Coordinates of C-alpha atoms in Angstrom, one line a residue:
X1 CA 0.0 0.0 0.0
X2 CA 1.3 3.5 -0.8
X3 CA -0.1 7.0 -0.5
X4 CA 0.9 9.6 -3.1
X5 CA -0.3 12.9 -4.6
X6 CA -3.1 12.3 -7.1
X7 CA -2.7 13.0 -10.8
X8 CA -5.4 13.7 -13.4
X9 CA -5.4 10.1 -14.5
X10 CA -6.7 9.1 -11.0
X11 CA -10.1 10.8 -11.4
X12 CA -12.1 7.7 -12.2
X13 CA -10.5 5.6 -9.4
X14 CA -11.2 8.4 -6.9
X15 CA -14.7 8.6 -8.2
X16 CA -15.3 4.9 -7.7
X17 CA -14.0 5.1 -4.1
X18 CA -16.1 8.2 -3.5
X19 CA -19.4 6.6 -4.7
X20 CA -18.7 3.2 -3.1
X21 CA -17.6 4.6 0.3
X22 CA -20.6 7.0 0.4
X23 CA -22.9 4.1 -0.1
X24 CA -21.4 2.2 2.8
X25 CA -20.6 5.1 5.1
X26 CA -23.9 6.9 4.8
X27 CA -26.3 4.0 4.6
X28 CA -29.1 4.7 7.0
X29 CA -27.9 8.3 7.4
X30 CA -28.5 9.8 3.9
X31 CA -31.7 8.6 2.1
X32 CA -31.1 5.4 0.0
X33 CA -32.7 7.1 -3.0
X34 CA -30.0 9.7 -3.0
X35 CA -27.2 7.1 -2.5
X36 CA -28.5 4.9 -5.2
X37 CA -28.5 7.7 -7.7
X38 CA -24.8 8.5 -7.2
X39 CA -23.0 8.0 -10.5
X40 CA -19.4 7.0 -11.2
X41 CA -19.5 9.2 -14.4
X42 CA -20.7 12.3 -12.5
X43 CA -18.2 11.8 -9.7
X44 CA -15.4 11.3 -12.3
X45 CA -16.4 14.7 -13.8
X46 CA -16.3 16.2 -10.3
X47 CA -12.9 14.8 -9.6
X48 CA -11.5 15.9 -13.0
X49 CA -12.6 19.5 -12.0
X50 CA -11.2 19.1 -8.4
X51 CA -7.9 17.8 -9.6
X52 CA -7.6 20.6 -12.1
X53 CA -8.1 23.2 -9.3
X54 CA -4.7 24.6 -8.4
X55 CA -5.7 25.2 -4.7
X56 CA -6.9 21.6 -4.2
X57 CA -4.5 19.0 -2.9
X58 CA -5.6 15.4 -3.3
X59 CA -3.8 12.2 -2.1
X60 CA -4.7 8.6 -3.0
X61 CA -3.9 5.3 -1.3
X62 CA -3.3 2.4 -3.6
X63 CA -3.2 -1.3 -2.9
X64 CA -0.3 -3.5 -4.1
X65 CA -1.8 -3.7 -7.6
X66 CA -2.1 0.0 -7.9
X67 CA -5.9 0.2 -7.5
X68 CA -7.1 3.3 -5.6
X69 CA -8.7 2.2 -2.4
X70 CA -8.9 5.6 -0.6
X71 CA -8.3 9.3 -1.0
X72 CA -8.3 12.6 0.8
X73 CA -8.6 16.2 -0.4
X74 CA -7.6 19.5 1.1
X75 CA -8.3 23.1 0.3
X76 CA -9.5 26.2 2.1
X77 CA -13.3 26.4 2.0
X78 CA -14.7 29.8 0.9
X79 CA -16.4 30.2 4.3
X80 CA -13.1 29.6 6.2
X81 CA -11.8 33.1 7.1
X82 CA -9.4 31.9 9.8
X83 CA -5.8 33.0 9.0
X84 CA -3.1 30.4 8.5
X85 CA -5.7 27.6 8.2
X86 CA -7.1 25.2 5.7
X87 CA -9.7 22.4 5.5
X88 CA -9.6 18.6 5.2
X89 CA -12.4 18.6 2.7
X90 CA -12.7 14.8 2.3
X91 CA -11.2 11.5 3.4
X92 CA -12.7 8.2 2.2
X93 CA -11.5 4.6 2.3
X94 CA -13.3 1.6 0.9
X95 CA -15.0 -0.3 3.7
X96 CA -13.0 -3.5 3.3
X97 CA -9.7 -1.6 3.9
X98 CA -10.8 0.3 7.1
X99 CA -9.2 -0.5 10.4
X100 CA -5.8 -1.4 8.9
X101 CA -4.0 1.9 9.4
X102 CA -4.5 3.1 5.8
X103 CA -6.7 6.1 6.9
X104 CA -4.0 7.1 9.3
X105 CA -1.4 7.0 6.5
X106 CA -3.6 9.2 4.3
X107 CA -4.2 11.6 7.1
X108 CA -0.5 11.8 7.8
X109 CA 0.2 12.5 4.1
X110 CA -2.3 15.4 4.0
X111 CA -1.0 16.8 7.3
X112 CA 2.6 16.8 5.9
X113 CA 1.2 18.8 3.0
X114 CA -0.4 21.3 5.4
X115 CA 2.9 21.5 7.2
X116 CA 4.8 22.2 4.0
X117 CA 2.4 25.2 3.4
X118 CA 3.2 26.5 7.0
X119 CA -0.4 26.1 8.1
X120 CA -1.4 25.9 11.7
X121 CA -5.1 25.2 12.1
X122 CA -7.1 22.7 10.1
X123 CA -10.9 22.2 10.0
X124 CA -13.0 19.2 9.0
X125 CA -16.7 18.8 8.6
X126 CA -18.4 15.5 9.4
X127 CA -22.0 14.4 9.7
X128 CA -22.9 13.9 13.3
X129 CA -24.1 10.3 12.6
X130 CA -20.9 9.4 10.8
X131 CA -18.6 7.4 13.1
X132 CA -15.6 8.8 11.3
X133 CA -15.8 11.7 13.7
X134 CA -14.2 9.3 16.3
X135 CA -11.2 8.9 13.9
X136 CA -10.8 12.7 13.9
X137 CA -11.2 12.9 17.7
X138 CA -8.6 10.1 18.2
X139 CA -6.1 12.2 16.3
X140 CA -6.8 15.3 18.4
X141 CA -9.6 17.1 16.6
X142 CA -11.9 19.2 18.9
X143 CA -15.5 20.1 18.2
X144 CA -15.5 23.7 16.9
X145 CA -19.2 24.3 16.0
X146 CA -22.3 22.6 14.6
X147 CA -24.6 23.4 11.7
X148 CA -27.2 21.7 9.6
X149 CA -27.1 20.8 6.0
X150 CA -29.6 19.1 3.6
X151 CA -28.6 16.1 1.5
X152 CA -31.2 14.1 -0.5
X153 CA -34.0 16.1 1.1
X154 CA -33.0 15.2 4.6
X155 CA -31.7 17.8 7.1
X156 CA -28.6 16.5 8.9
X157 CA -26.5 17.7 11.7
X158 CA -23.0 18.5 10.7
X159 CA -20.1 18.9 13.1
X160 CA -17.1 21.1 12.4
X161 CA -14.0 20.0 14.1
X162 CA -10.6 21.7 14.3
X163 CA -7.1 20.8 14.9
X164 CA -5.1 23.7 16.5
X165 CA -1.7 22.5 15.6
X166 CA -0.5 20.6 12.5
X167 CA 2.7 19.7 14.3
X168 CA 0.8 18.2 17.2
X169 CA -1.3 16.0 14.9
X170 CA 1.8 14.8 13.1
X171 CA 3.4 13.9 16.4
X172 CA 0.3 12.0 17.4
X173 CA 0.2 10.2 14.1
X174 CA 3.9 9.1 14.6
X175 CA 3.2 7.8 18.1
X176 CA 0.0 6.0 17.5
X177 CA 0.2 2.5 16.1
X178 CA -2.7 1.3 14.1

């Protein structure tokens, strides 16, 4: 398994992970009708645009055969006005690869990117019903605020977490064995 910076040719592989992981992660949280309508083609178009954006940084995790099994993206959201900060905008891993330390490796890769930019504070949004929030908490994220969003016609609680120190997260990632 390796984690590397994504390239344009990775868009379809990222899109497949995006759709498949949404369907497993958000089952019972987001309406099935919405999840069933997710399309690899539409997500590939989305990831072609995301990868072309200069301010986006995307990392992928590959298995031994070079198949993309997870990814993360980072960029500063428009609503983020905090100086010297950015956002972890997504991190997804196929369900069958979870719990093996791969998510930790992807997170570390992204935080090394944040460090290379000299950033200090990082935000991440997560649905309250999504157990991934425990992953963020484990690596030191603290609840910053809450809001509500609507997906598939359903109003959902969204939690905004923050990490105050990129260096502290990297230290924690080094110490913690998966």
